[in-house]
Each structure stands twice: as structure tokens, then as C-alpha cells.
Coordinates of C-alpha atoms and ligand atoms in Angstrom, one line a residue:
M1440 CA -4.4 -25.3 3.9
T1441 CA -5.0 -23.3 0.7
P1442 CA -2.2 -21.1 -0.6
A1443 CA -4.2 -18.2 0.4
E1444 CA -4.4 -19.3 4.1
R1445 CA -0.7 -20.3 4.0
W1446 CA 0.2 -16.6 3.0
V1447 CA -1.9 -15.1 5.7
E1448 CA -0.6 -17.2 8.3
E1449 CA 3.1 -16.3 7.3
V1450 CA 2.0 -12.6 7.2
A1451 CA 0.4 -13.1 10.8
K1452 CA 3.7 -14.5 12.1
T1453 CA 5.5 -11.3 11.3
T1454 CA 2.8 -8.8 12.2
R1455 CA 1.7 -10.4 15.2
P1456 CA -2.1 -9.2 15.2
A1457 CA -4.1 -9.6 18.4
S1458 CA -6.7 -11.3 16.2
L1459 CA -7.3 -12.2 12.4
V1460 CA -10.9 -11.6 10.9
W1461 CA -11.4 -13.0 7.3
C1462 CA -14.0 -10.6 5.9
D1463 CA -17.0 -12.1 4.0
G1464 CA -18.4 -8.8 2.6
S1465 CA -21.7 -9.3 4.3
D1466 CA -24.1 -6.4 5.6
A1467 CA -23.7 -7.9 8.9
E1468 CA -20.1 -7.7 9.1
H1469 CA -20.1 -4.1 7.5
A1470 CA -22.6 -3.0 10.2
R1471 CA -20.4 -4.1 13.1
L1472 CA -17.3 -2.5 11.6
M1473 CA -19.2 0.8 11.1
E1474 CA -20.5 0.7 14.7
Q1475 CA -16.9 0.0 15.8
M1476 CA -15.6 3.0 13.8
L1477 CA -18.3 5.5 14.9
S1478 CA -17.7 4.5 18.4
D1479 CA -13.9 5.0 18.3
R1480 CA -14.5 8.3 16.0
T1481 CA -12.5 6.7 13.0
L1482 CA -15.6 7.6 11.4
Q1483 CA -18.4 10.6 12.1
Q1484 CA -22.0 10.0 11.1
L1485 CA -23.2 13.0 9.1
H1486 CA -26.8 14.5 8.8
P1487 CA -29.2 11.7 8.8
R1488 CA -31.6 13.6 6.2
Q1489 CA -29.0 15.7 4.3
A1490 CA -26.4 13.0 3.9
P1491 CA -28.2 9.8 5.0
G1492 CA -25.8 6.8 5.4
C1493 CA -23.0 9.0 4.9
T1494 CA -19.8 9.2 7.2
L1495 CA -16.8 11.5 7.6
H1496 CA -13.3 10.4 8.1
R1497 CA -10.5 12.8 9.1
S1498 CA -7.2 11.6 8.2
H1499 CA -3.9 12.5 9.8
P1500 CA -2.7 15.9 8.3
S1501 CA 0.4 14.4 7.0
D1502 CA -1.6 11.6 5.2
V1503 CA -3.7 13.4 2.7
A1504 CA -2.4 12.2 -0.8
R1505 CA -0.3 9.6 -2.6
T1506 CA 3.3 10.0 -1.8
E1507 CA 5.1 9.1 -5.0
H1508 CA 8.5 9.7 -3.4
L1509 CA 8.0 6.8 -1.1
T1510 CA 6.5 4.5 -3.8
F1511 CA 8.8 1.8 -5.0
I1512 CA 9.1 -1.0 -7.6
A1513 CA 11.4 -3.7 -6.1
S1514 CA 12.2 -5.5 -9.3
R1515 CA 15.5 -7.6 -9.3
S1516 CA 17.3 -5.2 -11.6
Q1517 CA 17.0 -1.4 -11.5
E1518 CA 16.6 -1.5 -15.2
A1519 CA 13.3 -3.3 -15.1
A1520 CA 11.9 -0.5 -12.9
G1521 CA 13.5 2.0 -15.3
P1522 CA 14.3 5.8 -14.8
T1523 CA 10.8 7.1 -14.0
N1524 CA 10.3 4.8 -10.9
N1525 CA 11.9 5.0 -7.6
W1526 CA 13.7 1.5 -7.1
M1527 CA 14.6 -0.5 -4.2
S1528 CA 16.3 -4.1 -4.6
P1529 CA 14.0 -6.9 -3.3
Q1530 CA 16.6 -7.7 -0.8
D1531 CA 16.7 -4.2 0.5
A1532 CA 13.0 -4.0 0.6
R1533 CA 12.7 -7.1 2.6
S1534 CA 15.3 -5.9 5.3
R1535 CA 14.2 -2.2 5.3
V1536 CA 10.6 -2.5 4.9
G1537 CA 10.3 -6.1 6.3
A1538 CA 11.7 -4.8 9.5
L1539 CA 8.9 -2.4 9.8
F1540 CA 6.2 -5.0 9.4
E1541 CA 7.8 -6.9 12.5
G1542 CA 5.3 -6.9 15.3
V1543 CA 3.5 -3.9 13.7
M1544 CA 0.0 -5.3 14.2
Q1545 CA 0.4 -6.2 18.1
G1546 CA -2.8 -5.2 19.9
R1547 CA -4.6 -4.5 16.8
T1548 CA -7.0 -6.7 14.5
A1549 CA -5.8 -7.9 11.2
Y1550 CA -8.6 -7.9 8.6
V1551 CA -8.0 -10.3 5.7
V1552 CA -10.0 -8.8 2.7
P1553 CA -10.2 -11.0 -0.3
Y1554 CA -11.5 -9.0 -3.5
V1555 CA -12.1 -9.4 -7.1
M1556 CA -11.0 -6.6 -9.5
G1557 CA -13.4 -6.6 -12.4
P1558 CA -17.0 -8.0 -13.0
L1559 CA -17.8 -11.2 -11.2
G1560 CA -17.6 -14.1 -13.8
S1561 CA -15.6 -12.3 -16.3
P1562 CA -12.4 -14.1 -17.7
F1563 CA -10.4 -10.9 -17.3
S1564 CA -11.2 -10.4 -13.5
K1565 CA -8.5 -11.0 -11.0
V1566 CA -8.3 -11.8 -7.3
G1567 CA -6.4 -10.0 -4.6
I1568 CA -6.0 -10.4 -0.9
E1569 CA -5.3 -7.6 1.3
V1570 CA -4.3 -8.0 4.8
T1571 CA -4.9 -4.6 6.5
D1572 CA -4.9 -3.3 10.3
S1573 CA -7.3 -0.5 9.1
P1574 CA -11.1 -1.1 9.4
Y1575 CA -11.6 2.2 7.3
V1576 CA -9.4 0.3 4.5
V1577 CA -11.9 -2.5 4.9
A1578 CA -15.1 -0.2 4.5
N1579 CA -13.5 1.5 1.5
M1580 CA -12.6 -1.9 -0.4
R1581 CA -16.1 -3.0 0.1
I1582 CA -17.2 -0.3 -2.1
M1583 CA -14.1 0.0 -4.6
T1584 CA -14.1 -3.9 -5.3
R1585 CA -16.1 -7.0 -5.3
M1586 CA -15.1 -8.1 -1.6
G1587 CA -15.4 -11.2 0.5
K1588 CA -17.3 -14.3 -0.2
P1589 CA -17.3 -14.0 -4.0
A1590 CA -13.5 -13.5 -4.1
L1591 CA -13.1 -16.6 -2.1
D1592 CA -15.4 -18.5 -4.2
Q1593 CA -13.7 -17.6 -7.3
L1594 CA -10.3 -18.1 -5.9
G1595 CA -11.0 -21.6 -4.4
A1596 CA -7.6 -23.5 -3.7
S1597 CA -5.8 -21.7 -6.6
E1598 CA -2.7 -19.7 -5.9
D1599 CA -3.6 -17.0 -8.4
F1600 CA -4.0 -14.0 -6.5
V1601 CA -2.3 -10.9 -5.7
P1602 CA -1.1 -10.7 -2.0
G1603 CA -1.2 -7.3 -0.5
L1604 CA 0.2 -6.5 3.0
H1605 CA -0.8 -3.2 4.5
S1606 CA -0.5 -1.5 7.9
V1607 CA -1.0 1.9 9.0
G1608 CA 1.9 1.4 11.1
D1609 CA 2.7 4.6 13.1
L1610 CA 1.7 6.9 10.1
S1611 CA 4.9 8.6 10.1
P1612 CA 6.3 9.7 6.7
D1613 CA 9.5 8.6 7.7
R1614 CA 8.5 5.1 8.0
R1615 CA 6.1 5.2 5.0
F1616 CA 6.6 2.8 2.1
I1617 CA 4.5 1.6 -0.7
V1618 CA 6.6 -1.3 -2.4
H1619 CA 5.6 -3.5 -5.3
F1620 CA 7.5 -6.6 -6.2
P1621 CA 6.5 -7.2 -9.7
E1622 CA 8.3 -10.5 -10.2
E1623 CA 6.4 -12.1 -7.2
R1624 CA 3.4 -9.9 -7.9
L1625 CA 3.1 -8.9 -4.2
I1626 CA 2.5 -5.5 -2.6
W1627 CA 3.6 -4.1 0.8
S1628 CA 2.4 -0.6 2.1
I1629 CA 3.1 0.9 5.4
G1630 CA 2.7 4.0 7.2
S1631 CA -0.2 5.5 5.3
G1632 CA -4.3 5.1 5.4
Y1633 CA -4.8 7.3 2.3
G1634 CA -6.8 5.7 -0.7
G1635 CA -3.8 5.6 -3.3
N1636 CA -1.5 4.2 -0.9
A1637 CA -3.7 1.8 1.2
L1638 CA -6.6 0.7 -0.9
L1639 CA -4.3 -1.9 -2.5
G1640 CA -6.6 -3.1 -5.2
K1641 CA -6.4 0.2 -6.8
K1642 CA -3.2 2.0 -7.9
C1643 CA -1.0 -0.9 -6.4
F1644 CA -2.8 -3.8 -8.2
A1645 CA -5.0 -2.6 -10.8
L1646 CA -2.2 -0.5 -12.4
R1647 CA 1.1 -1.0 -11.1
I1648 CA 1.0 -5.0 -10.8
A1649 CA -1.4 -5.3 -13.4
S1650 CA 0.6 -3.2 -15.8
T1651 CA 3.5 -6.0 -15.6
I1652 CA 1.1 -8.8 -15.6
A1653 CA -0.5 -7.2 -18.8
R1654 CA 2.9 -6.6 -20.6
D1655 CA 3.8 -10.5 -19.8
Q1656 CA 0.2 -11.7 -20.8
G1657 CA -0.3 -9.2 -24.0
W1658 CA -3.0 -6.8 -22.6
M1659 CA -3.0 -3.4 -20.8
A1660 CA -3.6 -1.8 -17.6
E1661 CA -4.4 1.9 -18.0
H1662 CA -5.3 5.1 -16.1
M1663 CA -8.4 5.5 -18.1
L1664 CA -11.8 6.3 -17.6
I1665 CA -14.4 4.7 -20.2
L1666 CA -17.6 6.3 -21.2
E1667 CA -20.4 5.2 -23.5
L1668 CA -21.9 7.6 -26.2
E1669 CA -25.2 6.9 -27.9
L1670 CA -26.0 9.0 -30.9
P1671 CA -29.5 9.5 -32.2
G1672 CA -31.0 6.4 -33.7
G1673 CA -29.1 4.3 -31.0
E1674 CA -25.5 3.9 -32.4
T1675 CA -23.2 3.6 -29.6
H1676 CA -19.6 4.1 -29.3
Y1677 CA -17.2 3.7 -26.4
V1678 CA -14.3 6.1 -25.3
G1679 CA -11.2 5.5 -23.2
A1680 CA -9.5 8.7 -21.7
A1681 CA -6.3 8.9 -19.8
F1682 CA -6.0 12.2 -17.7
P1683 CA -3.6 12.6 -14.9
S1684 CA -4.8 12.5 -11.3
A1685 CA -7.3 15.2 -10.2
C1686 CA -7.7 16.4 -14.2
G1687 CA -11.3 15.7 -14.6
K1688 CA -11.7 12.0 -15.4
T1689 CA -14.7 11.6 -13.2
N1690 CA -16.3 14.6 -14.4
L1691 CA -16.0 13.6 -18.1
A1692 CA -17.2 9.9 -17.2
M1693 CA -20.5 11.3 -15.8
L1694 CA -21.0 14.0 -18.3
V1695 CA -24.5 15.2 -18.8
S1696 CA -25.2 15.7 -22.6
P1697 CA -26.0 19.2 -23.3
L1698 CA -27.6 17.8 -26.4
E1699 CA -29.8 14.8 -24.7
E1700 CA -33.0 16.2 -26.2
L1701 CA -31.5 15.7 -29.7
G1702 CA -30.7 12.0 -28.8
Y1703 CA -27.2 12.3 -27.8
K1704 CA -26.6 10.5 -24.6
V1705 CA -23.8 9.8 -22.3
R1706 CA -23.3 7.0 -19.8
T1707 CA -20.4 6.0 -17.4
V1708 CA -18.4 2.7 -17.6
G1709 CA -15.6 3.6 -15.4
D1710 CA -13.7 6.7 -14.0
D1711 CA -10.1 5.7 -13.3
I1712 CA -9.0 2.6 -14.4
A1713 CA -9.4 0.3 -17.7
W1714 CA -8.1 -3.1 -18.4
L1715 CA -7.6 -3.4 -22.1
R1716 CA -7.4 -6.4 -24.5
V1717 CA -7.5 -7.4 -28.1
G1718 CA -11.1 -8.9 -29.2
D1719 CA -11.3 -11.6 -31.7
D1720 CA -12.8 -8.8 -33.9
G1721 CA -9.6 -7.0 -33.8
R1722 CA -10.9 -4.1 -31.8
L1723 CA -9.6 -3.1 -28.3
W1724 CA -12.0 -3.9 -25.6
A1725 CA -12.3 -2.2 -22.2
V1726 CA -13.3 -3.6 -18.7
N1727 CA -13.4 -1.2 -15.6
P1728 CA -12.0 -3.4 -12.9
E1729 CA -13.5 -1.1 -10.0
A1730 CA -16.8 -1.3 -8.4
G1731 CA -16.8 2.2 -7.0
F1732 CA -15.4 5.7 -7.4
F1733 CA -12.7 7.3 -5.0
G1734 CA -13.2 10.7 -6.3
V1735 CA -11.9 14.3 -5.9
V1736 CA -14.6 16.1 -3.8
P1737 CA -13.5 19.9 -4.3
G1738 CA -14.9 21.2 -7.6
T1739 CA -17.8 18.7 -7.5
G1740 CA -20.8 20.6 -8.0
P1741 CA -24.2 21.0 -9.6
D1742 CA -22.8 22.8 -12.5
T1743 CA -19.6 20.4 -13.0
N1744 CA -21.0 17.3 -12.0
P1745 CA -24.6 17.0 -11.2
T1746 CA -24.4 13.1 -11.6
A1747 CA -21.7 12.8 -9.1
M1748 CA -23.6 15.0 -6.8
A1749 CA -26.7 12.7 -7.2
T1750 CA -24.2 9.7 -6.5
I1751 CA -22.7 11.0 -3.2
D1752 CA -25.9 12.2 -1.6
H1753 CA -26.2 9.1 0.3
D1754 CA -24.2 6.2 1.6
T1755 CA -20.8 7.7 0.9
I1756 CA -17.7 7.9 2.7
F1757 CA -16.2 11.3 2.8
T1758 CA -12.4 12.0 3.6
N1759 CA -11.3 15.3 4.7
V1760 CA -14.2 17.6 3.7
A1761 CA -15.5 20.4 5.7
V1762 CA -18.6 19.9 7.7
T1763 CA -21.2 21.9 9.4
P1764 CA -21.8 21.5 13.3
D1765 CA -24.8 19.4 12.4
G1766 CA -23.0 17.1 10.1
I1767 CA -23.6 18.5 6.5
P1768 CA -20.5 18.0 4.3
W1769 CA -19.2 21.2 2.6
W1770 CA -16.3 21.7 0.1
E1771 CA -15.3 24.2 -2.3
G1772 CA -17.2 24.1 -5.4
K1773 CA -20.2 22.6 -4.0
D1774 CA -22.0 25.8 -3.9
K1775 CA -21.5 29.5 -4.0
S1776 CA -21.5 30.4 -0.2
P1777 CA -20.0 28.5 2.4
P1778 CA -22.3 27.9 5.4
A1779 CA -21.6 29.5 8.6
D1780 CA -19.7 27.9 11.6
L1781 CA -18.1 25.4 9.2
L1782 CA -15.4 23.2 10.7
D1783 CA -12.5 22.8 8.2
W1784 CA -11.0 19.3 7.1
Q1785 CA -9.2 19.0 10.4
G1786 CA -12.1 19.5 12.6
K1787 CA -11.2 23.4 13.5
P1788 CA -13.6 26.3 13.0
W1789 CA -12.8 27.6 9.7
D1790 CA -11.4 31.0 9.7
R1791 CA -12.1 31.4 5.9
S1792 CA -8.3 32.0 5.2
G1793 CA -7.4 28.7 3.6
K1794 CA -9.5 25.9 2.1
A1795 CA -12.1 24.5 4.2
A1796 CA -12.0 21.0 2.4
H1797 CA -8.7 19.6 1.8
P1798 CA -7.9 20.1 -2.0
N1799 CA -7.5 16.4 -2.1
S1800 CA -10.3 15.1 -0.1
R1801 CA -12.3 12.4 -1.5
F1802 CA -15.6 10.6 -1.8
T1803 CA -15.7 6.8 -1.9
V1804 CA -19.2 5.7 -3.2
A1805 CA -20.2 2.6 -5.0
A1806 CA -20.8 2.8 -8.8
R1807 CA -24.2 1.2 -8.4
Q1808 CA -25.4 4.5 -6.8
C1809 CA -24.3 6.4 -10.1
P1810 CA -27.5 7.2 -12.2
S1811 CA -25.5 7.4 -15.2
M1812 CA -24.0 4.0 -15.2
S1813 CA -24.2 2.0 -18.6
P1814 CA -26.1 -1.2 -18.4
K1815 CA -22.8 -2.5 -19.9
W1816 CA -20.6 -1.4 -17.2
E1817 CA -20.4 -4.9 -15.6
D1818 CA -20.4 -6.8 -18.9
P1819 CA -17.9 -9.8 -18.4
K1820 CA -16.6 -9.2 -22.2
G1821 CA -16.2 -5.5 -21.8
V1822 CA -17.0 -2.7 -24.2
P1823 CA -15.3 -2.0 -27.7
L1824 CA -13.5 1.3 -27.9
S1825 CA -13.9 3.5 -30.8
A1826 CA -11.5 6.2 -29.8
L1827 CA -8.7 6.7 -27.1
V1828 CA -8.2 10.2 -25.7
F1829 CA -5.2 11.6 -23.8
G1830 CA -4.9 14.9 -22.3
G1831 CA -3.1 17.0 -19.6
R1832 CA -3.7 20.4 -17.9
R1833 CA -1.8 22.8 -20.0
A1834 CA -2.7 26.5 -19.6
R1835 CA -0.8 27.1 -22.7
V1836 CA 0.6 24.9 -25.9
A1837 CA -2.0 22.4 -26.4
P1838 CA -5.0 22.9 -28.5
L1839 CA -8.5 22.0 -27.3
V1840 CA -8.3 18.9 -29.4
F1841 CA -6.3 17.1 -32.2
E1842 CA -6.3 13.9 -33.9
T1843 CA -3.1 11.7 -34.4
R1844 CA -2.3 10.2 -37.9
D1845 CA -2.5 6.8 -36.7
W1846 CA -1.6 4.3 -33.8
E1847 CA 2.2 4.9 -33.8
H1848 CA 1.8 8.8 -33.9
G1849 CA -1.0 8.3 -31.2
V1850 CA 1.5 6.3 -28.8
F1851 CA 3.9 9.2 -29.6
V1852 CA 1.6 11.8 -28.4
A1853 CA 0.3 9.8 -25.4
A1854 CA 3.8 9.3 -24.3
T1855 CA 4.9 12.6 -24.7
M1856 CA 2.0 14.4 -23.0
G1857 CA 2.6 17.0 -20.3
S1858 CA 0.5 18.1 -17.4
E1859 CA 0.6 20.5 -14.6
T1860 CA 0.9 18.8 -11.2
T1861 CA -2.2 18.7 -8.8
A1862 CA -2.9 18.0 -5.2
A1863 CA -3.6 14.2 -5.8
A1864 CA -0.1 13.7 -4.8
T1865 CA 2.3 15.3 -2.3
G1866 CA 4.6 17.7 -3.6
Q1867 CA 4.6 21.2 -5.5
V1868 CA 1.2 21.9 -7.6
G1869 CA 1.3 23.4 -10.9
V1870 CA 4.6 22.1 -12.3
V1871 CA 4.6 21.0 -15.8
R1872 CA 6.0 17.4 -16.0
R1873 CA 5.9 14.7 -18.7
D1874 CA 3.2 12.3 -17.6
P1875 CA 3.0 9.5 -20.4
M1876 CA -0.4 8.1 -20.7
A1877 CA -1.2 9.6 -17.5
M1878 CA 0.6 6.7 -16.0
L1879 CA 4.0 8.2 -14.7
P1880 CA 3.1 7.3 -11.1
F1881 CA 1.4 4.0 -12.1
C1882 CA 3.6 2.2 -14.7
G1883 CA 5.1 -0.8 -12.8
Y1884 CA 7.9 -1.2 -15.1
N1885 CA 10.5 0.5 -17.5
M1886 CA 8.7 3.3 -19.1
A1887 CA 10.5 2.8 -22.4
D1888 CA 9.4 -0.9 -22.4
Y1889 CA 6.0 0.3 -21.7
F1890 CA 5.9 2.3 -24.7
A1891 CA 7.3 -0.9 -26.7
H1892 CA 4.5 -2.8 -25.5
W1893 CA 1.8 0.0 -26.7
L1894 CA 3.4 -0.3 -30.1
R1895 CA 3.1 -4.0 -29.9
M1896 CA -0.6 -3.9 -28.9
G1897 CA -1.2 -1.7 -32.1
R1898 CA 0.3 -4.4 -34.4
K1899 CA -2.2 -6.9 -33.0
L1900 CA -5.3 -4.6 -33.4
S1901 CA -6.8 -4.8 -37.2
R1902 CA -9.5 -2.2 -36.1
P1903 CA -7.5 -0.1 -33.5
P1904 CA -9.4 3.0 -31.9
A1905 CA -8.5 6.5 -33.1
I1906 CA -6.2 8.5 -30.9
F1907 CA -6.8 11.9 -29.9
H1908 CA -5.3 14.7 -27.5
V1909 CA -7.6 17.2 -25.7
N1910 CA -6.9 20.1 -23.4
W1911 CA -9.7 21.6 -21.5
F1912 CA -7.5 24.0 -19.5
R1913 CA -6.1 26.4 -22.2
T1914 CA -6.2 30.0 -20.7
G1915 CA -6.4 33.3 -22.5
P1916 CA -4.3 36.5 -21.6
D1917 CA -6.5 37.2 -18.7
G1918 CA -5.6 33.8 -17.2
K1919 CA -9.2 32.6 -17.6
F1920 CA -10.2 29.2 -19.3
L1921 CA -11.2 29.7 -22.9
W1922 CA -13.3 26.7 -23.2
P1923 CA -16.6 26.7 -21.3
G1924 CA -16.0 23.0 -20.1
F1925 CA -17.9 20.7 -18.4
G1926 CA -20.9 19.2 -20.4
Q1927 CA -19.7 21.1 -23.3
N1928 CA -16.9 18.6 -23.7
L1929 CA -19.5 16.5 -25.6
R1930 CA -19.0 18.6 -28.4
V1931 CA -15.5 17.5 -28.8
L1932 CA -16.3 13.8 -28.3
L1933 CA -18.8 14.2 -31.2
W1934 CA -16.2 15.4 -33.5
M1935 CA -14.0 12.7 -32.7
I1936 CA -16.8 10.2 -33.4
D1937 CA -17.4 12.0 -36.6
R1938 CA -13.8 11.4 -37.5
V1939 CA -14.0 7.7 -36.3
K1940 CA -16.8 7.4 -39.0
G1941 CA -14.8 9.1 -41.9
K1942 CA -16.7 12.5 -41.5
G1943 CA -15.7 15.7 -39.7
G1944 CA -13.2 18.1 -41.0
A1945 CA -9.6 18.7 -39.9
I1946 CA -6.6 20.4 -40.9
E1947 CA -3.1 19.0 -41.2
T1948 CA -0.7 20.6 -38.8
P1949 CA 2.7 19.6 -37.6
I1950 CA 1.1 18.1 -34.4
G1951 CA -1.7 16.4 -36.0
L1952 CA -5.2 16.8 -37.3
V1953 CA -6.9 19.8 -35.9
P1954 CA -10.5 20.8 -36.5
K1955 CA -11.5 24.3 -37.7
P1956 CA -14.1 26.0 -35.5
T1957 CA -16.6 25.3 -38.1
D1958 CA -15.7 21.5 -37.8
L1959 CA -17.3 21.3 -34.3
N1960 CA -20.8 21.7 -33.4
L1961 CA -20.7 24.8 -31.5
D1962 CA -24.5 25.5 -32.0
G1963 CA -26.2 27.2 -28.8
L1964 CA -22.8 27.9 -27.5
D1965 CA -21.9 31.5 -26.7
L1966 CA -18.5 31.3 -27.8
P1967 CA -17.1 34.1 -30.0
H1968 CA -15.4 32.8 -33.1
T1969 CA -12.0 34.4 -32.0
T1970 CA -12.0 32.2 -28.8
A1971 CA -12.7 29.3 -30.8
E1972 CA -9.9 30.0 -33.2
E1973 CA -7.5 30.7 -30.3
L1974 CA -8.7 27.4 -28.6
L1975 CA -7.5 25.4 -31.7
R1976 CA -4.3 27.4 -32.7
V1977 CA -1.3 25.6 -33.1
D1978 CA 1.4 27.8 -31.7
K1979 CA 4.6 26.7 -33.5
D1980 CA 6.9 28.6 -31.3
A1981 CA 5.7 27.0 -28.3
W1982 CA 5.7 23.4 -29.7
A1983 CA 9.4 24.1 -30.8
V1984 CA 10.0 24.5 -27.0
E1985 CA 8.0 21.2 -26.2
V1986 CA 10.1 19.5 -28.8
Q1987 CA 13.2 20.2 -27.0
E1988 CA 11.5 19.1 -23.4
I1989 CA 10.3 15.9 -25.2
R1990 CA 13.7 15.2 -26.2
S1991 CA 15.3 15.7 -22.9
F1992 CA 12.6 13.2 -21.6
F1993 CA 13.5 10.8 -24.1
D1994 CA 17.2 11.3 -23.2
R1995 CA 16.3 10.2 -19.8
L1996 CA 14.7 7.0 -21.0
G1997 CA 17.9 6.0 -22.7
P1998 CA 18.6 3.5 -25.4
R1999 CA 15.6 1.3 -24.5
L2000 CA 13.3 3.9 -25.9
P2001 CA 11.6 2.3 -29.3
A2002 CA 13.4 3.9 -32.3
E2003 CA 9.8 4.6 -33.8
L2004 CA 9.2 7.3 -31.2
G2005 CA 12.7 8.9 -31.8
R2006 CA 11.8 9.1 -35.4
T2007 CA 8.3 10.6 -34.8
L2008 CA 9.9 13.3 -32.7
D2009 CA 12.4 14.1 -35.2
A2010 CA 9.7 14.4 -38.1
L2011 CA 7.8 16.8 -35.7
A2012 CA 11.0 18.8 -35.2
H2013 CA 11.5 19.0 -38.9
K2014 CA 7.8 19.9 -39.5
L2015 CA 8.3 22.8 -37.1
G2016 CA 11.5 23.9 -38.5
V2017 CA 13.5 23.3 -35.4
T2018 CA 16.8 21.5 -35.1
A2019 CA 16.1 17.9 -34.1
S2020 CA 19.4 17.3 -32.1
A2021 CA 19.3 17.7 -28.1
Ligands
OXD164 C1 -6.7 8.7 -7.9 C2 -5.4 9.2 -8.5 O1 -7.0 8.6 -6.7 O2 -5.1 9.1 -9.6 O3 -7.3 8.2 -8.8 O4 -4.7 9.8 -7.5
MN165 MN1 -6.5 8.1 -10.6

């Protein structure tokens, strides 16, 4: 028996499924599963010509987003999980959550899903095995990972895999837990079928567990898109960008260049997760560990993301969107006018008072369907990054873009970024919280140690990427966004590449290097000069308030916070002329 078989046997003894199916990832197996899900109404076939190969899944209304308050790090010491994670001792997890797994799969089929995160054949790829009683999860894992036989071939008789046990249980939030055992590299998830809680290769493995492996092995697992930017003449740059959930990573990764005719092209490498390593050349290299996109549907439309629209027009699993009686999917932002007789995301006739599609409704689609994929997206060595970008959703405070002074300052800016919460997680929407590196819900260990790891990584990079901060969401007094957004974000990326190349103007401000309106290529954009100035304005009073908030965030992290970050905060306070003390 291989270690994988032994673990699966052990799990089956606890969960007692009626049958056990090892998934090979084949077309025949997929067809069988789809047929079964269509007949038991787990999935509904969508319109054969308007949405060929597409299906709709409606989840339980209480199971529509990640549940951060039910997500735990079960490290041996609470200190190892740190103050930003929910902690449960491994013993508690074993008794409290373990009890819920006893016999939970009786009468159900358990699917054993071997999968690879990362391109096949890449030295950076890693194997996971998820045992789940949800065929919907299997169908999603088949899109999001390299699933089945290739994973077993890569694993062989090795014990180097991340085991993940998942059951939908009774779907009750009272019995819902997503638990990570970082020392054992083990994941348990029960009570939810929602992607971020149930597709264990994604947030649970590729971010939370991988971030702890990465800390131990000297690399990084980050919540970042990766895009390729080609300049006229063919020079190519890669950019990694970390924004919190539902803040536009997919849209930026699939950006259509408004300057394509001038030779500026954008291609996609990944839209959510990047595994980063120091290359022999001293640069930072990135791999997208995923094989598909699990994207937010509302707001995806022909203006915001025509590439995504082309990607999801066939062979896509939609979850919790609205639908016409003849099976055409619809969501807010798809087009201007909702069709008549729409059924909302719960399948009820839509009365037009609330949202037709759930704000966190999702598409699951294979990356190979996306017309903008870079030829390098599955390159086993990854791609070298010229720039890292961090950003949140801030109606006020942060300017459109600024460059940090060096790696250490970049880590400070990334570590202290704030963002308004979105519908990707349950809870209040629109509340500003610190979301360091967009990893608040995904860092598998103590956040202060994570910052120290970032600083350590910087010392290993002889040619580090430049680090920038962006905010596409600044609003004017009328509450409207100041920046036209979408494709125009390219103009901001081009300024970054100019800076990387030692060109491009900027002025020193207390927070970093900010372009003047004339430093950005705004040709052909109908953007009044005063609006451009407002977008780039550094509001010292607002930043003074920000300093106090950062100070209390740092206080929460306690004495493990790297001294460099405290010193950088003091320097910022000093430049702003505010008292540095708490
Ligand atoms: C996601 C998320 O699904 O961040 O990518 O919630
Ligand atoms: Mn994400």
C-alpha cells in the first residue's frame, strides 16, 4: 500500500462512505459525474446554443462565500497561528471537528481526487489528495487543478502530498469548520460546499498550507495575479499584483490593452495565486499553481472584462447566478437590461428589488479557454517579475499609484494596506480593514513572522522587482470613481515599467514616489487635469489618521513584528509631522 492509499483507507474508516471512487480525471469519468449531477439536480444544463456545455449550480443560501470566522489554523501553539488567525489546538480540532467526520459519509460516495498544483513536470509543483463526498467539488477540481492520473503518476509511492478531507456534512454553519494543521500539512473541511471552503487545492493548500511550507523552504505563496506586458518591439515584463478578494484581480489579469495598435499587449499568466521563488539570476520568479479561474461573476461584462466574457461563454460551471427560463445565465453587469422572467440565484422569480445574481456568484472555467493566456503560463520555470503591485479598495486616502523606495519600504506598504471588505467572505461589506499583502484570510501562520519572511526573501534577491501601490477605487465628492478604470489601468502599468527601466518621472512624498499627471500617458483619455491631480493627491491629514490605524494594527501583532516595520512607520509619521507614539 502506498502512503496515499493508507491515508485514504484511514479516512474511509472514519467517514464510512457507501463506496469509494478514485478519480482518474478522464473524459468518461467526467461524463458519468455530469450525468449523475444533472439527473439529481445538483446541476442544471444551461442553454445549448447560448451557453454550450455550461451548467448552473445553486448552493444552499447559507453557503455562498468563504466563512472566515469558521476557518482555523490548528498549529501546536497559538503563537504560531498569530493574532490574525482563528486558532484551535490540534487536540481540540481532533475531538471537536473529528467527531463531526465520524460516519458523515454513510450512504454517500467518497471521491478520491489526486491533483497537482502547478504546471505538470515543474519542479515547483506539488501534489494534493482531496477526499470529498461532493461530486460538484470533483467537477470544479477537475477545472481548477491538474487532476487524476497525472497526479498519481507524479506522486508514485511518495508520501509527499497534502491530504485534504472534505465533507459537505449537513451544510449547517453550526457544524462548519475549515481547519488547517500546518505542522502535519493536513486540511479538514466540513459543512460547506462553497469553492473557497471546499476546493481544497485553492485557498487551503495553495495559500494557507503552502505559505507555511514556503516559509520553511524559502519561497512564497501569495494571493496574486500574474500578467505579461509586451512593449512595442517585443520586450516583455511580468507583473504580480495582490488585491483582496473581489477587488478586480481577474479583470486586471485579463486586461485588454487600449494601446494594442501601438504594440502594447497584455496577456494572462494567473488571476489569483502565485508561488514565488528566487531564481539563480537573483530575480523573483512566479508560477500560477492553478489550472482554471474561480471568478466573481457580477461586474463581468463586455466593458469590464471582454476576455472573461469570451472565456465563460462555453463549458463553464456557474454557481448562484440568475437564469432565464430557457437557461441563459444572467448577472448584474452582464448587460444593461435584465431579461424578462428572470429567476434569481435561488431559482425564484426575480421581483427586481434585490440582486438577481448573488454578489459572490462565481464561474469555474479552464484557463485554456481564456484567449489571453500567455504562452508561458505553464512554463515549468515560471516567469521573472519586474514589478509587484499591491492595492486595496479605498474610496479615499490612497492615490491612484505610488512607488515604494525599496524592498523594505515596499514590504511596509504591502503589510499595512487597507481595503474595504467585499462579498467574497460572509460578514459586513464595505468596512475598511488591514489586509496585509491581501493575505489576511490566507496566511497560514503568524502574520508578524510572515512579514519577517518577506524581509528575508528581499535579502536573497539581487535583482528584486520594484514594489508599487495602486488604488483604482478613489472617489470624488459625488461618490463616483475618479479613474475610468478597466483597460485604462494599462497606463498605470506602463508608468511602473518606465520606472523599472529608470525612466518615468515621480515626486517624493511622505508615502513614496508619486507620478505627476504629466508622467502618466493619458493620451486619448478624456480625463480633466484637475481629476488627474485629485487622483494623485497625497492627503497628509488622511495619512496622519492612517498612521494611527497602522500603529494599532502593529500593536496587535505584538513583539514579533520585525523592527524594520516599526521604524518605517516612525519615519512615515515623522515625515507627516504626526506624533509617532500610540
Ligand atoms: C477567491 C477569494 O475566491 O479570494 O479567490 O475569495
Ligand atoms: Mn482570491
